[in-house]
Short mmCIF file of C-alpha atoms in Angstrom, two decimals:
data_model
loop_
_atom_site.label_atom_id
_atom_site.label_comp_id
_atom_site.label_asym_id
_atom_site.label_seq_id
_atom_site.Cartn_x
_atom_site.Cartn_y
_atom_site.Cartn_z
CA MET A 1049 23.35 19.77 -21.78
CA GLY A 1050 24.70 16.51 -22.19
CA ASP A 1051 26.01 16.58 -18.36
CA VAL A 1052 22.57 17.60 -16.00
CA ILE A 1053 21.84 14.58 -17.40
CA ALA A 1054 24.28 13.37 -14.21
CA LEU A 1055 21.66 15.36 -11.47
CA ALA A 1056 18.57 12.37 -12.19
CA VAL A 1057 21.92 9.97 -10.04
CA ALA A 1058 22.84 12.94 -8.32
CA VAL A 1059 20.08 14.81 -6.80
CA PRO A 1060 18.75 11.94 -4.68
CA LEU A 1061 22.31 10.70 -3.13
CA ALA A 1062 22.27 14.68 -2.57
CA GLY A 1063 18.58 14.10 -1.00
CA ALA A 1064 19.49 10.54 1.01
CA ALA A 1065 22.19 12.93 2.41
CA ALA A 1066 20.76 15.53 3.55
CA SER A 1067 17.63 13.32 4.65
CA LEU A 1068 20.26 11.03 6.84
CA LEU A 1069 21.24 14.20 8.53
CA ALA A 1070 17.00 14.90 8.67
CA GLY A 1071 17.66 12.25 11.24
CA ARG A 1072 14.25 11.40 13.38
CA ARG A 1073 12.44 14.63 11.54
CA ARG A 1074 10.49 13.71 9.64
CA ALA A 1075 8.85 16.97 8.48
CA VAL A 1076 12.22 17.79 7.19
CA GLN A 1077 12.97 14.26 5.40
CA ARG A 1078 9.00 14.18 4.40
CA PRO A 1079 9.85 17.80 1.77
CA VAL A 1080 13.77 16.95 0.90
CA SER A 1081 12.32 13.25 -0.31
CA ILE A 1082 9.62 14.15 -2.55
CA VAL A 1083 11.67 17.19 -3.61
CA ALA A 1084 14.58 15.66 -4.43
CA VAL A 1085 12.21 12.16 -6.37
CA ALA A 1086 10.05 15.29 -8.89
CA THR A 1087 13.07 17.12 -9.35
CA GLN A 1088 13.80 13.88 -10.95
CA LEU A 1089 11.10 13.64 -13.15
CA ALA A 1090 11.13 16.79 -13.92
CA LEU A 1091 14.80 15.88 -15.23
CA GLY A 1092 12.83 13.36 -17.43
CA LEU A 1093 10.72 14.39 -18.41
CA TRP A 1094 12.33 17.38 -20.08
CA MET A 1095 14.43 14.03 -21.20
CA VAL A 1096 12.20 13.12 -23.43
CA ILE A 1097 11.10 15.72 -25.11
CA ALA A 1098 15.07 16.08 -25.44
CA THR A 1099 15.06 12.81 -26.95
CA ALA A 1100 11.92 13.45 -29.28
CA ARG A 1101 13.14 15.89 -31.52
CA GLY A 1102 15.82 13.48 -32.04
CA GLU A 1103 18.43 14.44 -29.92
CA ILE A 1104 21.37 11.44 -27.82
CA LEU A 1105 22.05 12.66 -24.58
CA VAL A 1106 25.09 12.01 -23.04
CA ALA A 1107 26.96 13.39 -19.52
CA GLN A 1108 30.90 11.83 -19.60
CA ILE A 1109 31.67 11.32 -16.04
CA GLY A 1110 35.16 11.52 -14.68
CA GLY A 1111 36.91 14.13 -17.10
CA TRP A 1112 38.00 10.93 -18.96
CA PRO A 1113 38.37 11.35 -23.46
CA ARG A 1114 35.05 9.58 -24.61
CA GLY A 1115 35.45 5.53 -24.52
CA VAL A 1116 36.35 5.06 -20.99
CA ALA A 1117 34.97 8.30 -18.66
CA ILE A 1118 31.89 6.78 -17.74
CA PRO A 1119 29.79 7.87 -19.47
CA LEU A 1120 25.60 8.29 -19.11
CA VAL A 1121 23.42 8.40 -22.26
CA ALA A 1122 19.69 9.48 -22.87
CA ASP A 1123 17.56 7.63 -25.31
CA PRO A 1124 14.58 7.50 -26.55
CA PHE A 1125 14.37 3.94 -24.17
CA ALA A 1126 15.92 5.38 -21.18
CA ALA A 1127 14.41 8.10 -20.96
CA LEU A 1128 11.72 6.84 -20.44
CA MET A 1129 11.71 4.00 -18.03
CA LEU A 1130 13.56 7.61 -16.06
CA THR A 1131 10.46 9.35 -16.16
CA VAL A 1132 8.18 6.78 -15.18
CA GLY A 1133 9.84 5.28 -12.37
CA ALA A 1134 11.10 9.04 -10.89
CA LEU A 1135 6.71 8.87 -10.73
CA MET A 1136 6.07 5.20 -9.15
CA VAL A 1137 8.89 6.23 -6.24
CA LEU A 1138 7.24 10.15 -5.95
CA VAL A 1139 3.69 7.92 -5.39
CA CYS A 1140 4.43 5.56 -3.60
CA LEU A 1141 6.57 8.06 -1.31
CA VAL A 1142 2.91 9.95 -0.77
CA PHE A 1143 2.44 6.91 -0.06
CA SER A 1144 4.31 6.08 2.38
CA ILE A 1145 3.56 8.34 4.38
CA LEU A 1146 0.43 8.85 4.28
CA ALA A 1147 0.42 5.47 5.84
CA ARG A 1148 3.03 6.10 8.21
CA GLU A 1149 5.32 4.18 7.07
CA ASP A 1150 8.64 6.19 6.53
CA VAL A 1151 8.57 6.42 10.66
CA ARG A 1152 11.95 5.00 10.36
CA PRO A 1153 15.48 7.49 10.28
CA SER A 1154 16.50 5.23 7.35
CA PHE A 1155 12.76 5.11 5.33
CA HIS A 1156 13.71 7.67 2.91
CA PRO A 1157 17.06 7.83 2.89
CA LEU A 1158 16.93 4.68 1.22
CA VAL A 1159 13.50 4.78 -0.69
CA LEU A 1160 16.52 8.39 -2.63
CA VAL A 1161 19.27 6.30 -2.65
CA MET A 1162 17.01 2.70 -4.38
CA SER A 1163 15.89 6.12 -6.87
CA ALA A 1164 19.10 7.32 -7.58
CA GLY A 1165 19.93 3.79 -8.69
CA LEU A 1166 17.41 2.78 -10.89
CA ALA A 1167 18.31 6.52 -12.83
CA GLY A 1168 22.05 5.72 -12.98
CA ALA A 1169 20.97 1.91 -14.48
CA PHE A 1170 18.42 2.99 -17.03
CA LEU A 1171 20.84 6.11 -18.20
CA THR A 1172 24.90 4.13 -17.86
CA ALA A 1173 26.12 2.97 -20.92
CA ASP A 1174 29.20 0.56 -19.54
CA LEU A 1175 28.19 -2.67 -18.37
CA PHE A 1176 29.92 -2.90 -15.17
CA ASN A 1177 28.97 -0.04 -13.86
CA LEU A 1178 25.54 -0.95 -14.11
CA PHE A 1179 26.06 -3.85 -12.38
CA VAL A 1180 27.25 -1.47 -9.15
CA PHE A 1181 23.75 0.48 -10.22
CA ILE A 1182 21.81 -2.75 -9.95
CA GLU A 1183 23.98 -3.68 -6.56
CA VAL A 1184 22.32 -0.20 -5.13
CA ILE A 1185 19.25 -1.50 -5.58
CA LEU A 1186 19.27 -4.43 -3.84
CA ILE A 1187 21.25 -3.25 -0.87
CA ALA A 1188 18.91 -0.17 -0.49
CA SER A 1189 15.45 -2.46 -1.87
CA TYR A 1190 17.79 -4.94 0.85
CA VAL A 1191 17.62 -3.08 3.91
CA LEU A 1192 13.38 -1.28 3.00
CA LEU A 1193 12.46 -5.77 3.34
CA VAL A 1194 14.28 -6.93 6.09
CA ALA A 1195 13.44 -3.06 8.07
CA GLY A 1196 10.11 -4.80 9.92
CA ALA A 1197 8.66 -8.38 11.88
CA ARG A 1198 10.33 -11.71 11.45
CA GLU A 1199 8.71 -12.73 8.08
CA GLN A 1200 9.75 -9.71 6.73
CA VAL A 1201 13.97 -11.13 8.39
CA ARG A 1202 13.25 -14.43 6.01
CA ALA A 1203 11.90 -13.38 3.17
CA GLY A 1204 14.49 -10.82 3.57
CA VAL A 1205 17.21 -13.58 3.39
CA VAL A 1206 15.42 -15.23 -0.32
CA TYR A 1207 14.92 -12.22 -2.26
CA VAL A 1208 18.71 -11.71 -1.32
CA LEU A 1209 20.19 -15.09 -1.98
CA THR A 1210 19.02 -15.08 -5.32
CA ASN A 1211 19.58 -11.95 -6.21
CA LEU A 1212 23.55 -12.67 -5.03
CA LEU A 1213 23.96 -15.20 -7.93
CA GLY A 1214 22.36 -13.09 -9.87
CA SER A 1215 24.82 -10.21 -9.12
CA THR A 1216 27.51 -13.48 -9.26
CA LEU A 1217 26.52 -14.37 -12.44
CA LEU A 1218 26.46 -10.86 -14.19
CA LEU A 1219 29.43 -9.91 -13.35
CA ILE A 1220 31.49 -12.89 -14.44
CA GLY A 1221 29.52 -12.58 -17.47
CA VAL A 1222 30.97 -8.64 -17.46
CA ALA A 1223 34.67 -9.39 -16.44
CA LEU A 1224 34.91 -12.34 -19.40
CA VAL A 1225 33.21 -9.61 -22.83
CA TYR A 1226 35.39 -6.80 -21.08
CA GLY A 1227 38.63 -9.74 -21.02
CA ILE A 1228 37.58 -10.65 -24.78
CA ALA A 1229 36.08 -7.49 -26.55
CA GLY A 1230 38.74 -5.52 -23.71
CA THR A 1231 35.41 -2.89 -23.42
CA VAL A 1232 32.72 -2.66 -21.39
CA ASN A 1233 31.08 0.43 -23.04
CA LEU A 1234 27.95 -0.97 -24.50
CA ALA A 1235 28.95 1.98 -27.91
CA SER A 1236 32.69 0.77 -28.20
CA LEU A 1237 30.86 -3.62 -27.97
CA ALA A 1238 28.12 -1.98 -31.08
CA SER A 1239 30.29 -0.54 -32.85
CA ALA A 1240 33.17 -3.55 -32.29
CA THR A 1241 32.85 -6.55 -34.92
CA PRO A 1242 30.83 -8.71 -32.95
CA GLY A 1243 29.53 -12.54 -33.58
CA THR A 1244 32.10 -14.19 -31.70
CA ALA A 1245 31.49 -16.94 -30.00
CA GLY A 1246 33.58 -16.01 -27.23
CA LEU A 1247 31.17 -12.18 -26.63
CA ARG A 1248 27.94 -14.65 -26.91
CA VAL A 1249 29.24 -17.12 -24.32
CA ALA A 1250 29.74 -14.24 -21.66
CA GLY A 1251 25.89 -11.92 -23.69
CA GLY A 1252 24.57 -15.32 -22.99
CA LEU A 1253 25.61 -15.22 -19.08
CA ILE A 1254 24.78 -12.37 -18.34
CA VAL A 1255 21.03 -12.68 -20.79
CA LEU A 1256 20.93 -15.39 -17.46
CA ALA A 1257 21.56 -13.47 -15.34
CA LEU A 1258 19.77 -10.46 -15.60
CA ALA A 1259 16.83 -13.65 -16.18
CA VAL A 1260 17.38 -14.16 -12.73
CA LYS A 1261 16.44 -10.86 -11.67
CA ALA A 1262 13.28 -10.16 -14.18
CA SER A 1263 11.63 -13.37 -12.73
CA LEU A 1264 11.50 -15.27 -15.45
CA VAL A 1265 10.88 -19.21 -15.66
CA PRO A 1266 12.61 -20.74 -14.07
CA PHE A 1267 14.04 -18.08 -11.59
CA HIS A 1268 10.88 -16.48 -10.74
CA GLY A 1269 10.31 -18.61 -7.30
CA TRP A 1270 11.87 -16.11 -5.33
CA LEU A 1271 9.97 -12.99 -6.36
CA PRO A 1272 6.31 -13.83 -4.77
CA THR A 1273 8.31 -15.75 -1.53
CA ALA A 1274 9.83 -10.99 -0.39
CA TYR A 1275 7.14 -8.72 -2.27
CA PRO A 1276 3.58 -10.15 0.07
CA GLN A 1277 6.48 -10.34 3.34
CA ALA A 1278 6.88 -5.83 2.44
CA PRO A 1279 5.43 -2.79 4.05
CA PRO A 1280 2.62 -1.84 1.32
CA ALA A 1281 4.23 1.07 -0.50
CA VAL A 1282 7.37 -1.44 -0.73
CA ALA A 1283 6.27 -3.46 -1.95
CA ALA A 1284 4.76 -1.09 -4.77
CA LEU A 1285 7.20 0.68 -5.10
CA PHE A 1286 9.14 -3.68 -5.83
CA SER A 1287 6.89 -5.05 -8.06
CA GLY A 1288 6.89 -2.08 -10.76
CA LEU A 1289 10.14 -1.13 -10.58
CA LEU A 1290 12.75 -3.95 -9.92
CA THR A 1291 12.36 -6.74 -11.84
CA LYS A 1292 11.97 -3.66 -14.95
CA VAL A 1293 15.38 -3.12 -14.25
CA GLY A 1294 16.54 -6.54 -15.15
CA VAL A 1295 14.26 -6.41 -17.95
CA TYR A 1296 15.52 -2.80 -19.25
CA ALA A 1297 19.07 -4.57 -19.44
CA MET A 1298 17.68 -7.42 -21.02
CA TYR A 1299 16.45 -5.69 -24.11
CA ARG A 1300 20.44 -3.31 -24.07
CA VAL A 1301 22.25 -6.37 -24.02
CA VAL A 1302 20.52 -8.11 -26.36
CA ALA A 1303 20.92 -5.37 -29.16
CA VAL A 1304 24.30 -4.44 -28.30
CA LEU A 1305 25.76 -8.47 -27.97
CA PHE A 1306 23.72 -10.48 -30.05
CA GLY A 1307 21.90 -7.04 -32.66
CA GLY A 1308 18.85 -8.90 -31.64
CA ASP A 1309 20.21 -12.03 -33.73
CA ALA A 1310 17.69 -14.78 -35.13
CA GLY A 1311 18.82 -17.06 -33.47
CA LEU A 1312 18.09 -15.92 -30.03
CA ARG A 1313 14.85 -14.80 -30.40
CA PRO A 1314 13.22 -18.98 -30.00
CA ALA A 1315 15.26 -18.76 -26.38
CA LEU A 1316 12.69 -15.64 -25.96
CA LEU A 1317 9.85 -16.44 -26.92
CA ILE A 1318 10.45 -19.82 -25.88
CA ALA A 1319 10.56 -18.41 -21.75
CA ALA A 1320 8.09 -15.66 -22.04
CA SER A 1321 5.97 -18.30 -22.65
CA PHE A 1322 6.91 -20.31 -19.42
CA THR A 1323 7.13 -17.30 -17.83
CA MET A 1324 3.51 -16.07 -19.24
CA ALA A 1325 1.43 -19.71 -18.00
CA ILE A 1326 3.72 -20.89 -14.47
CA GLY A 1327 3.03 -17.09 -13.20
CA VAL A 1328 -0.55 -16.84 -14.19
CA LEU A 1329 -0.80 -20.49 -12.85
CA GLY A 1330 0.96 -19.46 -9.82
CA ALA A 1331 -2.14 -17.92 -8.33
CA VAL A 1332 -4.79 -19.87 -8.48
CA GLY A 1333 -5.07 -21.26 -4.86
CA ARG A 1334 -3.53 -17.85 -3.43
CA VAL A 1335 -6.28 -16.51 -0.82
CA ARG A 1336 -3.73 -13.24 -0.05
CA LEU A 1337 -4.23 -9.80 -1.82
CA ARG A 1338 -0.63 -8.94 -2.16
CA GLU A 1339 0.57 -12.84 -2.91
CA ILE A 1340 -1.76 -13.90 -5.93
CA LEU A 1341 -0.60 -9.60 -7.18
CA SER A 1342 3.57 -10.55 -6.86
CA PHE A 1343 2.43 -13.98 -9.31
CA HIS A 1344 0.76 -11.67 -11.79
CA ILE A 1345 4.33 -10.02 -12.01
CA THR A 1346 6.28 -13.02 -13.33
CA SER A 1347 3.07 -13.47 -15.33
CA GLN A 1348 3.52 -10.08 -16.77
CA VAL A 1349 6.89 -10.18 -17.42
CA GLY A 1350 6.70 -13.06 -19.60
CA TYR A 1351 4.60 -10.48 -21.44
CA MET A 1352 8.06 -8.26 -21.77
CA ILE A 1353 10.40 -10.78 -22.69
CA MET A 1354 7.82 -11.35 -25.74
CA GLY A 1355 8.17 -8.39 -26.83
CA LEU A 1356 11.81 -9.20 -27.47
CA GLY A 1357 12.04 -12.23 -28.39
CA LEU A 1358 10.15 -10.95 -31.41
CA PHE A 1359 12.53 -8.05 -31.95
CA GLY A 1360 12.58 -5.66 -35.14
CA PRO A 1361 11.04 -2.32 -35.02
CA ALA A 1362 7.43 -3.41 -34.20
CA GLY A 1363 7.92 -5.95 -31.09
CA LEU A 1364 10.35 -4.23 -29.95
CA ALA A 1365 7.89 -0.84 -29.63
CA ALA A 1366 5.21 -2.95 -28.58
CA GLY A 1367 7.20 -4.51 -26.12
CA ILE A 1368 8.08 -1.63 -24.57
CA PHE A 1369 4.81 0.14 -24.14
CA TYR A 1370 3.74 -3.06 -22.04
CA ILE A 1371 6.99 -2.50 -19.86
CA LEU A 1372 5.48 1.40 -19.33
CA HIS A 1373 1.75 0.64 -18.99
CA HIS A 1374 3.10 -2.29 -16.64
CA ILE A 1375 5.15 -0.23 -13.72
CA VAL A 1376 2.25 2.00 -13.45
CA VAL A 1377 -0.71 -0.66 -13.37
CA LYS A 1378 0.88 -3.15 -10.95
CA THR A 1379 2.17 0.41 -8.54
CA SER A 1380 -1.55 0.92 -8.41
CA LEU A 1381 -2.53 -2.69 -7.60
CA PHE A 1382 0.03 -2.69 -5.23
CA LEU A 1383 -1.25 0.62 -3.91
CA SER A 1384 -4.57 -1.03 -3.78
CA ALA A 1385 -3.76 -4.22 -2.22
CA GLY A 1386 -1.69 -1.17 0.65
CA ALA A 1387 -4.36 0.66 0.82
CA VAL A 1388 -6.77 -2.63 1.67
CA GLU A 1389 -4.65 -3.56 4.49
CA GLU A 1390 -4.06 0.25 6.05
CA ILE A 1391 -7.86 -0.18 5.71
CA ARG A 1392 -9.63 -3.38 7.64
CA GLY A 1393 -6.12 -4.61 8.76
CA THR A 1394 -5.61 -7.52 5.72
CA GLY A 1395 -5.53 -8.32 3.08
CA ALA A 1396 -6.53 -12.48 3.52
CA LEU A 1397 -9.55 -12.15 1.16
CA PRO A 1398 -12.02 -14.38 2.70
CA ARG A 1399 -12.01 -11.99 5.38
CA LEU A 1400 -12.78 -8.37 3.10
CA GLY A 1401 -15.74 -8.39 0.93
CA GLY A 1402 -17.82 -5.23 0.80
CA LEU A 1403 -15.25 -2.60 0.00
CA ALA A 1404 -16.88 -1.31 -3.46
CA ARG A 1405 -19.57 0.02 -1.64
CA SER A 1406 -17.06 1.56 2.01
CA ASP A 1407 -14.82 2.65 -0.27
CA ARG A 1408 -15.99 3.65 -4.38
CA LEU A 1409 -12.56 5.00 -5.14
CA LEU A 1410 -10.97 2.92 -3.95
CA ALA A 1411 -13.17 0.14 -5.60
CA ALA A 1412 -12.70 2.52 -8.95
CA ALA A 1413 -8.84 1.55 -8.88
CA PHE A 1414 -8.80 -0.98 -8.69
CA LEU A 1415 -11.91 -2.55 -10.99
CA ILE A 1416 -9.78 -0.32 -13.15
CA SER A 1417 -6.23 -1.15 -12.67
CA ALA A 1418 -7.32 -5.39 -12.47
CA LEU A 1419 -8.95 -5.17 -15.81
CA SER A 1420 -6.21 -3.24 -17.42
CA LEU A 1421 -2.97 -5.98 -16.53
CA ALA A 1422 -5.93 -8.50 -17.96
CA GLY A 1423 -5.48 -6.75 -20.99
CA LEU A 1424 -9.04 -4.95 -21.26
CA PRO A 1425 -10.17 -2.22 -23.27
CA PRO A 1426 -10.28 0.44 -22.85
CA THR A 1427 -7.53 0.42 -20.34
CA SER A 1428 -3.53 0.84 -21.13
CA GLY A 1429 -3.47 -3.00 -20.87
CA PHE A 1430 -5.54 -3.71 -23.91
CA VAL A 1431 -3.63 -1.56 -26.03
CA ALA A 1432 -0.26 -3.27 -24.78
CA LYS A 1433 -1.31 -6.82 -25.70
CA VAL A 1434 -3.11 -6.50 -29.38
CA LEU A 1435 0.03 -4.55 -30.40
CA LEU A 1436 1.60 -7.72 -28.84
CA VAL A 1437 -0.72 -9.78 -30.59
CA ARG A 1438 0.13 -8.22 -33.47
CA SER A 1439 3.49 -8.24 -34.23
CA ALA A 1440 3.67 -11.92 -32.85
CA PHE A 1441 0.56 -12.91 -35.93
CA GLU A 1442 3.20 -10.55 -37.77
CA ALA A 1443 5.74 -13.00 -36.95
CA SER A 1444 4.55 -15.77 -37.83
CA GLU A 1445 4.96 -17.07 -34.50
CA PHE A 1446 1.37 -17.73 -33.38
CA ALA A 1447 2.19 -20.51 -29.95
CA VAL A 1448 3.18 -16.84 -28.32
CA ALA A 1449 0.39 -14.77 -29.35
CA ALA A 1450 -1.89 -18.14 -28.91
CA VAL A 1451 -0.52 -18.29 -25.04
CA ALA A 1452 -0.36 -15.16 -24.28
CA ILE A 1453 -4.57 -14.77 -25.63
CA ALA A 1454 -4.92 -17.48 -23.36
CA VAL A 1455 -3.41 -15.82 -20.09
CA SER A 1456 -5.13 -12.40 -20.93
CA PHE A 1457 -8.31 -15.15 -19.97
CA LEU A 1458 -6.92 -15.98 -16.62
CA THR A 1459 -5.09 -13.13 -15.14
CA LEU A 1460 -8.93 -12.02 -15.51
CA LEU A 1461 -10.05 -14.55 -13.42
CA SER A 1462 -7.84 -14.56 -10.99
CA MET A 1463 -8.45 -10.76 -11.37
CA LEU A 1464 -12.19 -11.77 -11.56
CA LYS A 1465 -11.94 -13.28 -7.51
CA ILE A 1466 -10.05 -11.43 -5.72
CA TRP A 1467 -13.09 -8.15 -6.66
CA ASP A 1468 -15.35 -11.17 -5.45
CA GLY A 1469 -12.81 -11.48 -2.66
CA ALA A 1470 -12.50 -8.71 -1.61
CA PHE A 1471 -14.82 -5.31 -3.14
CA TRP A 1472 -18.14 -7.54 -3.58
CA GLY A 1473 -20.59 -8.60 -1.76
CA GLU A 1474 -21.04 -7.85 2.72
CA PRO A 1475 -18.11 -7.23 4.66
CA ARG A 1476 -17.10 -11.02 5.68
CA ALA A 1477 -15.50 -9.63 9.13
CA THR A 1478 -14.91 -7.29 11.84
CA GLU A 1479 -11.83 -4.43 10.97
CA SER A 1480 -8.92 -6.65 12.34
CA VAL A 1481 -5.42 -7.35 12.35
CA ALA A 1482 -4.84 -11.77 12.94
CA GLU A 1483 -1.16 -11.00 13.62
CA ARG A 1484 0.17 -6.91 13.44
CA SER A 1485 -0.97 -3.67 14.41
CA ARG A 1486 0.02 -0.60 13.71
CA ARG A 1487 1.55 1.00 16.59
CA ALA A 1488 3.12 3.85 17.17
CA GLY A 1489 3.50 4.30 13.69
CA GLU A 1490 5.61 0.64 14.43
CA LEU A 1491 5.10 -3.24 12.95
CA VAL A 1492 4.12 -4.40 15.85
CA PRO A 1493 3.88 -8.53 16.13
CA ILE A 1494 1.03 -9.16 18.41
CA ALA A 1495 0.23 -12.80 19.47
CA GLY A 1496 -3.32 -14.53 19.54
CA ALA A 1497 -6.41 -13.82 17.87
CA ALA A 1498 -7.86 -11.15 15.88
CA VAL A 1499 -7.50 -7.79 17.85
CA GLU A 1500 -9.56 -4.97 17.22
CA ILE A 1501 -8.07 -1.78 15.33
CA ALA A 1502 -10.84 1.61 15.27
CA PRO A 1503 -12.26 2.53 12.43
CA LEU A 1504 -10.11 4.64 9.86
CA GLY A 1505 -12.96 8.07 9.47
CA SER A 1506 -13.37 8.65 5.62
CA ALA A 1507 -10.98 11.00 4.80
CA ARG A 1508 -8.29 9.59 5.29
CA ARG A 1509 -10.34 6.54 3.29
CA ALA A 1510 -9.71 8.00 1.17
CA ALA A 1511 -6.22 9.97 1.25
CA LEU A 1512 -5.57 6.47 1.16
CA ALA A 1513 -6.97 4.87 -2.05
CA ALA A 1514 -5.61 8.77 -4.12
CA PRO A 1515 -2.63 7.23 -5.31
CA ALA A 1516 -2.98 4.49 -6.59
CA ALA A 1517 -6.80 5.94 -7.79
CA PHE A 1518 -4.48 8.06 -9.44
CA LEU A 1519 -1.96 6.00 -11.06
CA ALA A 1520 -5.73 4.18 -12.86
CA ALA A 1521 -6.17 6.86 -14.50
CA VAL A 1522 -2.86 7.36 -15.60
CA ALA A 1523 -3.38 3.79 -17.00
CA LEU A 1524 -6.76 4.37 -18.59
CA ALA A 1525 -5.58 7.43 -20.03
CA ILE A 1526 -2.69 5.86 -21.73
CA GLY A 1527 -5.55 3.77 -23.33
CA LEU A 1528 -7.35 6.19 -24.40
CA GLY A 1529 -4.75 8.41 -26.03
CA GLY A 1530 -1.67 5.43 -26.73
CA GLU A 1531 -0.89 7.07 -30.15
CA GLY A 1532 1.20 9.26 -28.45
CA LEU A 1533 3.18 6.26 -25.62
CA LEU A 1534 3.08 4.46 -28.93
CA THR A 1535 5.07 7.01 -31.22
CA LEU A 1536 7.35 7.85 -28.84
CA THR A 1537 7.95 3.53 -27.60
CA GLY A 1538 8.47 3.24 -31.23
CA ARG A 1539 11.43 6.13 -31.19
CA ALA A 1540 13.43 3.56 -28.73
CA ALA A 1541 12.41 0.52 -30.12
CA ASP A 1542 14.26 2.98 -33.78
CA GLY A 1543 17.02 2.93 -31.24
CA LEU A 1544 17.19 -0.53 -30.60
CA VAL A 1545 17.40 -1.60 -33.76
CA ASP A 1546 20.09 0.75 -34.91
CA VAL A 1547 22.13 1.05 -32.19
CA GLY A 1548 24.48 3.19 -35.25
CA PRO A 1549 23.52 6.72 -33.73
CA TYR A 1550 23.68 5.41 -29.66
CA VAL A 1551 26.63 4.65 -30.25
CA GLU A 1552 27.90 8.18 -32.59
CA ALA A 1553 26.79 9.93 -29.65
CA VAL A 1554 28.06 8.21 -26.79
CA LEU A 1555 31.59 7.81 -28.84
CA GLY A 1556 31.69 11.43 -30.57
CA ARG A 1557 31.81 9.82 -33.95
#
């Protein structure tokens, strides 16, 4: 049964090929994409159920012996990430169809290739193939980002150059690990003699490269430059998943190569504290929805690394819970921002207002997700932050706990700023676009003053708000019934603290 997990990578790749052959026939591309990602989601749910019963599913790709073959492994952590990731891709695909962002023939194949890369990155137990899958994600995401206006191309240059730097560091680190240990198989590395100076240096280089991809301070500048320029559905997909690949890989590498070494934890906690604080402060003075939300991605990554820095069963479980919560909430917020731009033609706060009365479903979706991001009850963010702060107090890490609490208040103020500017009061401008308008489904630059657009009907406005509202409901459900998810994240954390079962499953010992 373990070999079935390879379908999580193979199915979206097959879907990408079929979608590419369909050319411009969206009537074919759309169902192919939905079915492929829905199948990946079903596989993820099956893996979550199987790993919750204590199984670790392993597929050895290539027909080689264990330790030589390319291993794909589903443990509780990988299964949870795959499932939540597939759900986000599916919801973003639905939004892209509703917003007619999928008009380019390459859109669906690229999203499916990216989905396959995400699955591979979560499932691989091999450092080199982690690098390969991350590059697959990078190539697909780059094309999705730049296929539009000139601003997107400029943002894409920053995005690609920064991520290429991270990829270069990652490849050098992987090469050093292989040169020192003679393997890049995570299970073999975990069972080898740890602690050699050379292996620590190589592992540190890998962690540094992943920090670039996760947008930790001071490597965060590329994210708020690139994400606001992407099309709304693409930005939502990026915001929920791309940096989380780096965070997920950091959890794996620190657990395997460093064994949660106490000497590394202070550096991680310091990085987490600066990332939380500088990220939230970067949002001050921004007046566009997606710019504000982009800085908050960096800030929230700090909370995830806080869980890694605390290590131990409680800290890791809290960190993993936070990762899953954030994927859902941040995707919902970016989808809300995308819906606002579709409805009003702009994401600039000075030109918005009144959405709470004209678009109540959208307002409710944003409000629930915003409160969750800030950590207010009864949302998923409240549970996630309480778990992290409690773990910090138990570990006597009072400084990072204080930063986490302070940043939560600043996050709330930032969300209230958006609420006041976009949703409260009276509309501040007519429905218009300043620089872009949708014409025949394409983004077309328009010079000069604002261009009036016809208001959307109530049914279409509700449809555009529905994906964000669905994810907001998921965030609320996680908050109200978080005990079940916490049990699963606890098992995932146990697998990082004690890698023995992982090693036995992969190497067959």
